mmCIF file of C-alpha atoms and ligand atoms in Angstrom:
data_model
loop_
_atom_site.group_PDB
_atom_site.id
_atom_site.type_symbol
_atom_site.label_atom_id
_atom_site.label_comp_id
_atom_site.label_asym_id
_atom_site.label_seq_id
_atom_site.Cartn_x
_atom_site.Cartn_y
_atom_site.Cartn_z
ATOM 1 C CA UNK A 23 -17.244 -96.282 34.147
ATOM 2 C CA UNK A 24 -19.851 -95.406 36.235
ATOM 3 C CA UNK A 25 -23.769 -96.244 36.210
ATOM 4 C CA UNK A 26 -24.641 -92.257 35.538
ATOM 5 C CA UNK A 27 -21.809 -92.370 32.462
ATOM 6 C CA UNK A 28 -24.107 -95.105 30.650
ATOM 7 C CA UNK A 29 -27.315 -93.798 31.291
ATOM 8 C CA UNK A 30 -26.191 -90.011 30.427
ATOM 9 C CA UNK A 31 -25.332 -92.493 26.795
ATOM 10 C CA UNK A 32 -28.698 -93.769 27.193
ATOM 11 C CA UNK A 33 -30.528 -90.684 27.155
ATOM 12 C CA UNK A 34 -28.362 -89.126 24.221
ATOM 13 C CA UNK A 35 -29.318 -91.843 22.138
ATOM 14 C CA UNK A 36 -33.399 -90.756 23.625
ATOM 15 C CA UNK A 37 -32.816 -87.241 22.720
ATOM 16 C CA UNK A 38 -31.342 -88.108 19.154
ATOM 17 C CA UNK A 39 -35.086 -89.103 18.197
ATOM 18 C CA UNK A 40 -36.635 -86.383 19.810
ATOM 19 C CA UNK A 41 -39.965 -85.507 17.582
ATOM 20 C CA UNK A 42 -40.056 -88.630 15.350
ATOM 21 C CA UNK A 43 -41.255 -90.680 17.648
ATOM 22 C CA UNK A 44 -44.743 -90.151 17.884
ATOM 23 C CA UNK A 45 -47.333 -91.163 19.688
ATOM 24 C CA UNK A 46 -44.598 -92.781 21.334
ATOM 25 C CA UNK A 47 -42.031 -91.908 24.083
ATOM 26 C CA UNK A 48 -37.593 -91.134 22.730
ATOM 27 C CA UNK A 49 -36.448 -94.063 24.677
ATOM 28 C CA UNK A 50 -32.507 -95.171 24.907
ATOM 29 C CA UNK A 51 -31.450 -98.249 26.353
ATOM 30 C CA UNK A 52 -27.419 -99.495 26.801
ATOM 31 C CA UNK A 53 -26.529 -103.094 27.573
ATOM 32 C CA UNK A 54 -22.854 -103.042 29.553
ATOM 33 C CA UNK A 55 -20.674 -106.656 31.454
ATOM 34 C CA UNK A 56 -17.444 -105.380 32.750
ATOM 35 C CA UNK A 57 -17.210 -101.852 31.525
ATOM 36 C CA UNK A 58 -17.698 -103.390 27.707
ATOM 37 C CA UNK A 59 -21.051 -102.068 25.734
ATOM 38 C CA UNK A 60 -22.738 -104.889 24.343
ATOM 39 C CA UNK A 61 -25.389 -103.361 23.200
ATOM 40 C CA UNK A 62 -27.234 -100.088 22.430
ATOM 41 C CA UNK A 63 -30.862 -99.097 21.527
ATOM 42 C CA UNK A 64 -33.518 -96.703 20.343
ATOM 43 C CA UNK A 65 -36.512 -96.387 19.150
ATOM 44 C CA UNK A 66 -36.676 -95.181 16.204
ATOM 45 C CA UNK A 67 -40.582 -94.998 15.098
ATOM 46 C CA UNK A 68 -43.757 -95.660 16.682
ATOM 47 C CA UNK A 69 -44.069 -99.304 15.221
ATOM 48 C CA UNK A 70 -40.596 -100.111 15.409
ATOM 49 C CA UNK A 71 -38.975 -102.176 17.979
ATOM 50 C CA UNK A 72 -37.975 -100.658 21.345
ATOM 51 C CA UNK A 73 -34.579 -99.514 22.524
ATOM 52 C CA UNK A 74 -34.081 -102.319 24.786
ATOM 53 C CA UNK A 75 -34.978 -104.922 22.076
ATOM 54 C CA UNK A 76 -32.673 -102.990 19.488
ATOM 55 C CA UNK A 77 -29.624 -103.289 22.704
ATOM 56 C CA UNK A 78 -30.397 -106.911 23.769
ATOM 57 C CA UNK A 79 -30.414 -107.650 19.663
ATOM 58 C CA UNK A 80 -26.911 -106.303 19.793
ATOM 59 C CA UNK A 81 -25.855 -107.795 22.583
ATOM 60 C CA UNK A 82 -27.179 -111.625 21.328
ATOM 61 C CA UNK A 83 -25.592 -114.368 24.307
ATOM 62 C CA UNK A 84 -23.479 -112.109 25.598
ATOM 63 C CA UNK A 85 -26.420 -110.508 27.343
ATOM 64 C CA UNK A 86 -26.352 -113.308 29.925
ATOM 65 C CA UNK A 87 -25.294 -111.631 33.140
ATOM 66 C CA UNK A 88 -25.005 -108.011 32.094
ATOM 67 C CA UNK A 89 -26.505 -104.750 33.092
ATOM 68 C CA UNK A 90 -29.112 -102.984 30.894
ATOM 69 C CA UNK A 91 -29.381 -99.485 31.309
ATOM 70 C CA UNK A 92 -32.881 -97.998 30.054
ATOM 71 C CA UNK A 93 -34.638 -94.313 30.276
ATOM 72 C CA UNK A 94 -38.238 -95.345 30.403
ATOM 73 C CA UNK A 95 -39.359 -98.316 32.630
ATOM 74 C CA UNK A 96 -39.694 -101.262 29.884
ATOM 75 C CA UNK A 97 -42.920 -102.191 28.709
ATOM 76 C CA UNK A 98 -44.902 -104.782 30.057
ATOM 77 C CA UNK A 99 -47.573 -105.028 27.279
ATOM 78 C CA UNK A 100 -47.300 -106.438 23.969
ATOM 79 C CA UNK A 101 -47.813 -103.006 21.918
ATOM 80 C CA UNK A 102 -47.005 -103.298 18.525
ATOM 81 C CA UNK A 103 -44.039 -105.119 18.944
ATOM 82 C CA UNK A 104 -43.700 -107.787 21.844
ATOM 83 C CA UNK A 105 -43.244 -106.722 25.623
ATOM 84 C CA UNK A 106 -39.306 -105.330 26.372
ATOM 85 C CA UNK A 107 -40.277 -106.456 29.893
ATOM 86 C CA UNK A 108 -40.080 -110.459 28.483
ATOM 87 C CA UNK A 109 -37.564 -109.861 26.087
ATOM 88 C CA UNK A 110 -34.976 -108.929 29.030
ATOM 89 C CA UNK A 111 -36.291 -112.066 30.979
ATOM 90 C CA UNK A 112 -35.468 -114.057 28.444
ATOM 91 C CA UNK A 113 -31.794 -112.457 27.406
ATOM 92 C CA UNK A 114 -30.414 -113.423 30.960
ATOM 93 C CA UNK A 115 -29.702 -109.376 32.094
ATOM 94 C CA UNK A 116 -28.437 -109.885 35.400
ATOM 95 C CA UNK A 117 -29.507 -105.978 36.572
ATOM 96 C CA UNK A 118 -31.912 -103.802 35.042
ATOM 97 C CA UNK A 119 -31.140 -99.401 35.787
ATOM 98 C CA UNK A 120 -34.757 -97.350 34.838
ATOM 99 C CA UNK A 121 -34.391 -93.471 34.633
ATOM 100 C CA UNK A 122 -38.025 -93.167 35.266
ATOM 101 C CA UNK A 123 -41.054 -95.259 35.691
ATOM 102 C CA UNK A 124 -43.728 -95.223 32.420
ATOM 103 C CA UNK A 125 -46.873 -93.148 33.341
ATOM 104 C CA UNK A 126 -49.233 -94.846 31.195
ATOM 105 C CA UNK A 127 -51.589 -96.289 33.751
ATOM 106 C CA UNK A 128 -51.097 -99.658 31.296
ATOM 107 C CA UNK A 129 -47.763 -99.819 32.191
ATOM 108 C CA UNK A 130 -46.816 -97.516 35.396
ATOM 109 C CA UNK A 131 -44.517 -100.287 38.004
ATOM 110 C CA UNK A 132 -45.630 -103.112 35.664
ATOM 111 C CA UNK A 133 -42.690 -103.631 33.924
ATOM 112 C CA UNK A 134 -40.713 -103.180 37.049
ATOM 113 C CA UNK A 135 -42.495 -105.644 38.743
ATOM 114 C CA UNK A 136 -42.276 -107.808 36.365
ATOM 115 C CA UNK A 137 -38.438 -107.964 35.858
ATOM 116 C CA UNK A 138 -38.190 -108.361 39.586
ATOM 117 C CA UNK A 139 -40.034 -111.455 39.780
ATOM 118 C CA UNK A 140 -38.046 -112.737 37.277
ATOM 119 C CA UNK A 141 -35.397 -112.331 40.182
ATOM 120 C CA UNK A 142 -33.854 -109.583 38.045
ATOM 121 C CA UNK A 143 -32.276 -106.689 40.156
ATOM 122 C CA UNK A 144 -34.023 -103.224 39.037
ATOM 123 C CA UNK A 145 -32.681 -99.696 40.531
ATOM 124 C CA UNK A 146 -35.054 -97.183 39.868
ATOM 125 C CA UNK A 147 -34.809 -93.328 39.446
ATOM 126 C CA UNK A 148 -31.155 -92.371 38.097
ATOM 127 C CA UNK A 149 -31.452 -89.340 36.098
ATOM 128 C CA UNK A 150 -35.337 -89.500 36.421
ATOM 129 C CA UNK A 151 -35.468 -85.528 36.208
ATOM 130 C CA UNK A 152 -33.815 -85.447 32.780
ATOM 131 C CA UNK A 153 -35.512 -88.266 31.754
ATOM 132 C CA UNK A 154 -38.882 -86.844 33.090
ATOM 133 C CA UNK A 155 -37.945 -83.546 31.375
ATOM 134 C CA UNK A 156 -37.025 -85.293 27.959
ATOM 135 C CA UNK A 157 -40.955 -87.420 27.775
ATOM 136 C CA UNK A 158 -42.633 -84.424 29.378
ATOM 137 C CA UNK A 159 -44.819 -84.073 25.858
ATOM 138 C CA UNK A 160 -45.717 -87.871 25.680
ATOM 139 C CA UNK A 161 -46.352 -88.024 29.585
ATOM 140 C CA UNK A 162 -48.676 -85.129 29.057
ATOM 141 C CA UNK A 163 -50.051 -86.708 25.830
ATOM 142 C CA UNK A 164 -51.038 -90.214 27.376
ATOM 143 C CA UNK A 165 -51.904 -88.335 30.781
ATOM 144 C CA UNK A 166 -54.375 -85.525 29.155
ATOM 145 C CA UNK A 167 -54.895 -87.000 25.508
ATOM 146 C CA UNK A 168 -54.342 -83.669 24.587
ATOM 147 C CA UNK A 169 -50.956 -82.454 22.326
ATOM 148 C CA UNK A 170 -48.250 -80.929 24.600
ATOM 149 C CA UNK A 171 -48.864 -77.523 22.974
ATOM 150 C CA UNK A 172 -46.012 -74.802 22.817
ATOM 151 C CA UNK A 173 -45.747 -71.329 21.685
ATOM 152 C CA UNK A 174 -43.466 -69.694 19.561
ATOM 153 C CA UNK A 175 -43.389 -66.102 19.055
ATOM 154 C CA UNK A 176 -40.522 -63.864 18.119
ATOM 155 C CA UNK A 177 -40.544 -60.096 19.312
ATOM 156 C CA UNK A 178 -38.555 -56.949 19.679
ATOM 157 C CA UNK A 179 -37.253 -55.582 23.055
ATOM 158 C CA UNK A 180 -40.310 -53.640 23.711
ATOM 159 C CA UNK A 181 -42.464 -56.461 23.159
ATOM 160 C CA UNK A 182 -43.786 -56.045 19.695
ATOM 161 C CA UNK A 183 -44.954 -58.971 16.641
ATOM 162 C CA UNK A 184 -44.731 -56.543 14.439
ATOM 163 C CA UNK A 185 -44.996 -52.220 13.815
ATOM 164 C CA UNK A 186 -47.918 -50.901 13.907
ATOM 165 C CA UNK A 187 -48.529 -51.003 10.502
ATOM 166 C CA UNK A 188 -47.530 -55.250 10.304
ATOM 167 C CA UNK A 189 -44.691 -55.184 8.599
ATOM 168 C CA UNK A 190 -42.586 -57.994 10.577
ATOM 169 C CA UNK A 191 -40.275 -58.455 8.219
ATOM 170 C CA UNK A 192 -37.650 -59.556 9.647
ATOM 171 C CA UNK A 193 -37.590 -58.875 14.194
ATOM 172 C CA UNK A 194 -35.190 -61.912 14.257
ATOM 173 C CA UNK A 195 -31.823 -62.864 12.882
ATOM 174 C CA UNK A 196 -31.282 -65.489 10.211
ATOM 175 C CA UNK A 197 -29.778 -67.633 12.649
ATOM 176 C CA UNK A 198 -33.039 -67.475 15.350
ATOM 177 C CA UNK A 199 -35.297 -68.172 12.041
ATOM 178 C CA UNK A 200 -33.097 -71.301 11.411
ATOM 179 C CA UNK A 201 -33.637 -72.518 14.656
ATOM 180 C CA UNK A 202 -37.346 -71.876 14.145
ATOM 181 C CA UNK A 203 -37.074 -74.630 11.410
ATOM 182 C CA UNK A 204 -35.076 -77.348 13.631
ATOM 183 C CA UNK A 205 -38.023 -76.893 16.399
ATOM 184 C CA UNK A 206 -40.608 -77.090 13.445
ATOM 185 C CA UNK A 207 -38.833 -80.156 12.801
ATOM 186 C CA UNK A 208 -39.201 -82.041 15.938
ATOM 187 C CA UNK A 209 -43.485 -80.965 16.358
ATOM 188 C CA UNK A 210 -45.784 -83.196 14.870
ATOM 189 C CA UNK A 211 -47.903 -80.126 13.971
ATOM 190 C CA UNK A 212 -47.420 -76.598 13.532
ATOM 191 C CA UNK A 213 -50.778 -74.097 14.093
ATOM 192 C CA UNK A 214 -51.619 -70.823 13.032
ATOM 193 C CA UNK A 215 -54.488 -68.424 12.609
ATOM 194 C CA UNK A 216 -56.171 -67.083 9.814
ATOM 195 C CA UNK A 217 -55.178 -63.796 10.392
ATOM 196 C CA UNK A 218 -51.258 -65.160 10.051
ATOM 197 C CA UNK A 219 -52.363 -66.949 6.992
ATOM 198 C CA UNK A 220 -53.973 -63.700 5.183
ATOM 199 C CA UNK A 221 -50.882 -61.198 6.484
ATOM 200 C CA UNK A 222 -48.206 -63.687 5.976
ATOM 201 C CA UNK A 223 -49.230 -66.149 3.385
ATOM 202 C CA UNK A 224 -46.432 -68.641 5.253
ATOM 203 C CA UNK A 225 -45.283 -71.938 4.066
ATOM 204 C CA UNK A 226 -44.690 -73.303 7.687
ATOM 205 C CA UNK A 227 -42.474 -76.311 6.485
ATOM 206 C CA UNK A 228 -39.429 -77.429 7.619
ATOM 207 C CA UNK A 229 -36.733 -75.308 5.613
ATOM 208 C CA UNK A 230 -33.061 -76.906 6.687
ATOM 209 C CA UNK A 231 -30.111 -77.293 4.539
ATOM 210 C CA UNK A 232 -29.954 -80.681 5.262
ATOM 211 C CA UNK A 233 -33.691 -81.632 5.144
ATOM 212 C CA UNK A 234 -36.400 -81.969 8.221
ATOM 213 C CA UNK A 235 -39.718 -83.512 8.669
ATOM 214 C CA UNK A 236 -42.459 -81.017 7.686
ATOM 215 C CA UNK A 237 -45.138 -80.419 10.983
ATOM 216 C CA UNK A 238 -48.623 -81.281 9.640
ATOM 217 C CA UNK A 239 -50.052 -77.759 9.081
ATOM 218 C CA UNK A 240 -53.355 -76.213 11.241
ATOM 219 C CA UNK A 241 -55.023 -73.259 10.127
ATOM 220 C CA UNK A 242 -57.470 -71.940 12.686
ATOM 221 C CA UNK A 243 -60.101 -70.252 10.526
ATOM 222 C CA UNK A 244 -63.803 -69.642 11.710
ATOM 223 C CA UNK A 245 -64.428 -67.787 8.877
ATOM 224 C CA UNK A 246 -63.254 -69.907 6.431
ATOM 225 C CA UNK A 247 -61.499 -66.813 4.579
ATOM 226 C CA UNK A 248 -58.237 -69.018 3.357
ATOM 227 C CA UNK A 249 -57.450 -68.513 -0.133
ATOM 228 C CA UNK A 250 -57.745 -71.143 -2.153
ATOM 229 C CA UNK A 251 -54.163 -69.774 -3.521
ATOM 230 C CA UNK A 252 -52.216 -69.678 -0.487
ATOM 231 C CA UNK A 253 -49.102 -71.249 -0.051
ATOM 232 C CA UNK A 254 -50.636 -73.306 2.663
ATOM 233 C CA UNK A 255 -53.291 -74.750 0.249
ATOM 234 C CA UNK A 256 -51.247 -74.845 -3.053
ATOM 235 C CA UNK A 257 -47.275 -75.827 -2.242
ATOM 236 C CA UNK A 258 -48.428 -79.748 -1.626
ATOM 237 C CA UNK A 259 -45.195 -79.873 0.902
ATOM 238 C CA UNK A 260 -47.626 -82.019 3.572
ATOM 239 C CA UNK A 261 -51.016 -82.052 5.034
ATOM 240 C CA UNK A 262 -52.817 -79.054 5.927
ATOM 241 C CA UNK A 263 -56.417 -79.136 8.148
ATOM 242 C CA UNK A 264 -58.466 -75.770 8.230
ATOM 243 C CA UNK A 265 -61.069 -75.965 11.423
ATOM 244 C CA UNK A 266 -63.520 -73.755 10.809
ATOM 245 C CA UNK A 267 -66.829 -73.239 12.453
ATOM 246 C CA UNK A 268 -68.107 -71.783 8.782
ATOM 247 C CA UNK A 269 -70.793 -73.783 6.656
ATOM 248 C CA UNK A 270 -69.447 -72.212 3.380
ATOM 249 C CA UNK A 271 -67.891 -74.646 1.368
ATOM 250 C CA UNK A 272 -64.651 -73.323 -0.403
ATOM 251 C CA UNK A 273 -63.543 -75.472 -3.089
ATOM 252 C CA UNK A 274 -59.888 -76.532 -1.865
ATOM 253 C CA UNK A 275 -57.580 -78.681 -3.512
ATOM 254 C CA UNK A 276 -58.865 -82.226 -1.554
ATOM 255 C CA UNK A 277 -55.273 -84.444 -1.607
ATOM 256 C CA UNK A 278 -54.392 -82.622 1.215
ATOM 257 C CA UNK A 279 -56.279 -79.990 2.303
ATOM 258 C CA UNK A 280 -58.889 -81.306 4.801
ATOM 259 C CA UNK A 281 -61.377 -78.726 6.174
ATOM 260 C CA UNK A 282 -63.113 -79.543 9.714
ATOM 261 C CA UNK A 283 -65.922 -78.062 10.827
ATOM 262 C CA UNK A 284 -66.173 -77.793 14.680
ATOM 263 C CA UNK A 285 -69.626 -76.653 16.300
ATOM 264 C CA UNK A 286 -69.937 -73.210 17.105
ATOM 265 C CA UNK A 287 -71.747 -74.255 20.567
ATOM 266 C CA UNK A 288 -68.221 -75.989 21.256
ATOM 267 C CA UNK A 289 -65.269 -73.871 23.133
ATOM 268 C CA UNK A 290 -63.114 -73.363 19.436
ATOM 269 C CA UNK A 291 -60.066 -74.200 20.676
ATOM 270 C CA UNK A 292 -60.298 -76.845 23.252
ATOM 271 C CA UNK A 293 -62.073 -78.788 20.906
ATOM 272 C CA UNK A 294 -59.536 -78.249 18.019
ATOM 273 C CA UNK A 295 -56.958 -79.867 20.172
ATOM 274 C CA UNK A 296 -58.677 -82.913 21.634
ATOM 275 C CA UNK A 297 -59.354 -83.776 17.679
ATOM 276 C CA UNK A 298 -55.713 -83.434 17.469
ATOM 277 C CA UNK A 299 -54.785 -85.225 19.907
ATOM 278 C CA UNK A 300 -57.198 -88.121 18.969
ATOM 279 C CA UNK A 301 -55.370 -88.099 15.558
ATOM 280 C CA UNK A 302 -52.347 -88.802 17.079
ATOM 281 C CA UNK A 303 -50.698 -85.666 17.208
ATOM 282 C CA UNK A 304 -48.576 -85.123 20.579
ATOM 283 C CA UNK A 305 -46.676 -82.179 20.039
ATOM 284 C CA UNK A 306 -48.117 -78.757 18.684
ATOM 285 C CA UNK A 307 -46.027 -75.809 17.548
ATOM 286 C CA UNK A 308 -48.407 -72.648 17.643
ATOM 287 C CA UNK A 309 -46.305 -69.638 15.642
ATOM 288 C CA UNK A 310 -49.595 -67.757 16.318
ATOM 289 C CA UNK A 311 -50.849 -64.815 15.815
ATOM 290 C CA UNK A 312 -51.220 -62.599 18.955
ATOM 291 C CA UNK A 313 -55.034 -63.478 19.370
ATOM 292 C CA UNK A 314 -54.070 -67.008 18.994
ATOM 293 C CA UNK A 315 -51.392 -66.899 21.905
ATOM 294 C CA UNK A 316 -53.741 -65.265 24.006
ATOM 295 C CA UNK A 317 -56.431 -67.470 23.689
ATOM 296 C CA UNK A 318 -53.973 -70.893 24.257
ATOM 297 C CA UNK A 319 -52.906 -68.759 27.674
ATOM 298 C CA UNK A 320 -55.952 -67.778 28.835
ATOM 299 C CA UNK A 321 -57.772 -71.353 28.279
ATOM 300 C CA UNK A 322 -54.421 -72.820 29.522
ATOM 301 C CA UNK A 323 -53.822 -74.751 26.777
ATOM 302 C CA UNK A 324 -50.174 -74.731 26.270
ATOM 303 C CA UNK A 325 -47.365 -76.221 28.290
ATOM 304 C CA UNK A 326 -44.397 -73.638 27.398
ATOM 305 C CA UNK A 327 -43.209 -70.929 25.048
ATOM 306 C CA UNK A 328 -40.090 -70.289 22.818
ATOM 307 C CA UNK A 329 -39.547 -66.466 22.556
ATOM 308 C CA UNK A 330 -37.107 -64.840 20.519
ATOM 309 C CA UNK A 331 -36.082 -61.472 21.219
ATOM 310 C CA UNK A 332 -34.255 -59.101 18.946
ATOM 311 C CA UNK A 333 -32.369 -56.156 19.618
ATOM 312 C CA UNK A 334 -34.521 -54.000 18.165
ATOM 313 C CA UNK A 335 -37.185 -51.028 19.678
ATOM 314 C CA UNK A 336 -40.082 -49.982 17.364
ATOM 315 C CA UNK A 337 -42.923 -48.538 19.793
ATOM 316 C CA UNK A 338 -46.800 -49.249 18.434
ATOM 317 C CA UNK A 339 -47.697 -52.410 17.529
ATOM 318 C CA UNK A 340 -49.132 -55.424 18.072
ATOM 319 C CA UNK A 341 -47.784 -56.688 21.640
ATOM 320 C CA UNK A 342 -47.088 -60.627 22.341
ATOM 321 C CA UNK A 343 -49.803 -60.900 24.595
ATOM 322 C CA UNK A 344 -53.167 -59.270 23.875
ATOM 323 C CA UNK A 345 -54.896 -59.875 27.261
ATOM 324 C CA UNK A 346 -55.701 -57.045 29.553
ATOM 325 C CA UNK A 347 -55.063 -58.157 33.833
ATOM 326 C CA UNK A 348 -55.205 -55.296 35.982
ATOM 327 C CA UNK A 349 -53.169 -56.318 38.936
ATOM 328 C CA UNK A 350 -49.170 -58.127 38.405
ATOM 329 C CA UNK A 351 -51.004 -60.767 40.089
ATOM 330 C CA UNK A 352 -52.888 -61.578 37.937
ATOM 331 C CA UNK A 353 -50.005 -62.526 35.379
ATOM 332 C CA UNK A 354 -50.091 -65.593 33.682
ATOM 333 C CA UNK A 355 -47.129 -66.804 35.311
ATOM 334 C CA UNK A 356 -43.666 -68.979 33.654
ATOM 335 C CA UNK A 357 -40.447 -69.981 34.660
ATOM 336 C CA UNK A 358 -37.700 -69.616 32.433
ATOM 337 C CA UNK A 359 -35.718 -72.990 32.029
ATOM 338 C CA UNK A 360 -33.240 -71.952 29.266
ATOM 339 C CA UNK A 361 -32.172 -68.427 28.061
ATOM 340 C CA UNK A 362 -29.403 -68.212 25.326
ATOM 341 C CA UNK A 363 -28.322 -66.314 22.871
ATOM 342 C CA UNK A 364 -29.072 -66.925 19.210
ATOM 343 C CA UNK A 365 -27.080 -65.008 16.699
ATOM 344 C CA UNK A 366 -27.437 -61.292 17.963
ATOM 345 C CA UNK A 367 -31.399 -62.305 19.325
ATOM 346 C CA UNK A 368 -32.371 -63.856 23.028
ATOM 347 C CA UNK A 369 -34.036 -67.470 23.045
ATOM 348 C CA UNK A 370 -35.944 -67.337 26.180
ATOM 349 C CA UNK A 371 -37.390 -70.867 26.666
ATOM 350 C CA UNK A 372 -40.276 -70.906 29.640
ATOM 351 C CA UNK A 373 -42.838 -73.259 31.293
ATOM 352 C CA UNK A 374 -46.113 -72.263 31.772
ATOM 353 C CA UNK A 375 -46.501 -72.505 35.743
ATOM 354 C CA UNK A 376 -49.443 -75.824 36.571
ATOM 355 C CA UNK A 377 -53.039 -74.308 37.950
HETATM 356 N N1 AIF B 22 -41.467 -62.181 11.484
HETATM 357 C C1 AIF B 22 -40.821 -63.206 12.138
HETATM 358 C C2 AIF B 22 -41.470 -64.427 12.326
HETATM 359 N N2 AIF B 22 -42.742 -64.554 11.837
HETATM 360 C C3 AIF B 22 -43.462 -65.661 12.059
HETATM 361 C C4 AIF B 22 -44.755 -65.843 11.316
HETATM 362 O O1 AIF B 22 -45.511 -64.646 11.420
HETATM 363 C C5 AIF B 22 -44.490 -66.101 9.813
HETATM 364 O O2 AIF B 22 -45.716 -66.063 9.130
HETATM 365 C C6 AIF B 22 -43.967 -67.527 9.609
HETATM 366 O O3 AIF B 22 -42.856 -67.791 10.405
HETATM 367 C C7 AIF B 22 -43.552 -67.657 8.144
HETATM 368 O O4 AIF B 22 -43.302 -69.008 7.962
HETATM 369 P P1 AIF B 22 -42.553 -69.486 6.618
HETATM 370 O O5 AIF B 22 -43.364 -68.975 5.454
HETATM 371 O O6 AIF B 22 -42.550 -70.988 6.702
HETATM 372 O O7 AIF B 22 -41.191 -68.888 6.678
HETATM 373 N N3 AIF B 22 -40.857 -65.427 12.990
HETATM 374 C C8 AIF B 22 -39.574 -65.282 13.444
HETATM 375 O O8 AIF B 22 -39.016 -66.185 14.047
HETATM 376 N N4 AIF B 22 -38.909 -64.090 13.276
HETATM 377 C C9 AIF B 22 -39.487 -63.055 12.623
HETATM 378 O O9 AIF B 22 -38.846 -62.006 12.477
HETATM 379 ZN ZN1 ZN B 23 -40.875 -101.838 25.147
#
């Protein structure tokens, strides 16, 4: 077998974890001698021990002399759990292959250098764009301290959230709004705006036959107008934080409603996130509504978009993006990365394009 066959195993065992790893990076690691797998690793939980402890664990004496194949550059700092970096050193790996180097300033070429000195051979950089592409919310997350934010919105063919007179009930298939759920299962928090809230009255958990980690819920409510009886407030399925820039008090259920208050003088939004992101939270799933979108794309505040598209034409209505640009140029622009089909509706999945 080839070097890309193991690391292609490497980063399916990443991807498996996708969204439970938080703050931390999906990391896979797969310790090979002579076309035999030794061991294999990943990390599981932030907490937990790393992938290449988990393979080298595996792989016990037999480790002397082998490769380790790993999709994040190991750590060089003892974390929570001891560095990977001296666990390696001591195992006896003969040849260390890293996807792609760690961008946390505590770690970037550390590791590396590290293992090399150790007269370890490293080769850096195969699959680095997949590997890039599967980390891109914690590289944003430890680069801006901010969640890696992305929208979902699901439309009809001519654009619309809803008719003009809101009923939205239902623009996608059964099948898109299941894979709604399996992407609210891999966020760490799902957002939403009042306005959702009071048309709506939305549960925003993780609905999936066979179970799925419930997004920590954000309601985005300067007024303060959620009911106290909303599903949001009342169901007890997990945590829900109003920010409002309000001074009434509303007399919420405490165990786990938690209402912030964010100065008025501060830009709403912007804020809202960098408190999120200093709780920990590095992915965000906004399900919006339209003013809500339009705000995250005008302050540039989200990274991409899932957009579901049904087969359907209803005219007036609300529209997926409420700005107003005059010229094309103007466009906030994307580039598509995945379209599919999802039962009879599109999945267009797009990056917003960097300043
Ligand atoms: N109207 C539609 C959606 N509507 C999305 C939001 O407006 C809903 O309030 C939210 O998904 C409800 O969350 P729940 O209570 O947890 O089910 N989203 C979709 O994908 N397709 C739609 O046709
Ligand atoms: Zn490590």
């Amino acid at each position: 077998m080839t070097d890309l066959h193991y690391m292609q195993f490497a980063l399916q065992l990443a991807k498996e974890t996708i969204g439970q790893t938080s703050p931390n990076p999906s990391v896979g690691a797969v310790c090979v001698k002579q076309g035999e797998i030794l061991g294999i690793g990943t990390h599981l939980r932030a907490g937990d021990a790393h992938a290449e402890v988990h393979a080298l664990q595996m792989a016990g004496d037999r480790a002397q002399g082998a490769d380790l194949y790993v999709t994040l550059e190991p750590c060089s700092h003892t974390g929570r759990t001891g560095a990977c970096s001296d666990a390696i050193i001591r195992s006896g790996i003969r040849r260390v292959i890293v996807a792609t180097v760690d961008p946390n300033e505590r770690v970037a070429g550390r590791g590396i250098a590290k293992l090399r000195a150790a007269g370890i051979e490293v080769d850096v950089g195969l699959c680095e764009r997949e590997a890039n592409m599967l980390n891109r919310p914690f590289f944003h997350y430890i680069q801006t301290g901010m969640p890696y934010t992305t929208l979902k919105a699901a439309i009809t063919l001519d654009g619309r959230l809803a008719t003009s007179r809101g009923d939205s009930k239902w623009i996608t298939s059964a099948e898109a709004r299941h894979h709604v759920h399996e992407l609210r299962h891999q966020y760490d928090a799902i957002l939403v705006g009042s306005g959702t809230v009071l048309d709506d009255n939305p549960f925003l958990t993780t609905r999936l036959p066979q179970g799925g980690k419930h997004p920590i819920r954000i309601i985005l409510d300067r007024r303060l107008q959620t009911p106290i009886d909303a599903n949001v407030v009342t169901d007890g399925a997990v945590q829900t934080i109003i920010f409002t820039t309000s001074d009434r008090n509303v007399a919420y259920p405490s165990h786990f409603v938690r209402v912030e208050r964010i100065d008025p003088s501060r830009p709403f939004l912007r804020t809202v996130l960098k408190k999120l992101g200093e709780e920990g939270i590095m992915t965000l799933f906004v399900e919006g509504g339209p003013s809500i979108h339009a705000s995250m794309i005008e302050e540039r505040l989200a990274q991409d978009a899932y957009v579901f598209i049904a087969p359907k034409l209803i005219g007036n209505g609300p529209s997926l993006f409420t700005s107003d640009r005059a010229e094309m140029n103007d466009s906030t622009k994307l580039q598509f990365e995945r379209v599919t089909q999802v039962g009879p509706d599109i999945l267009a999945y797009a990056q917003f394009e960097k300043e």
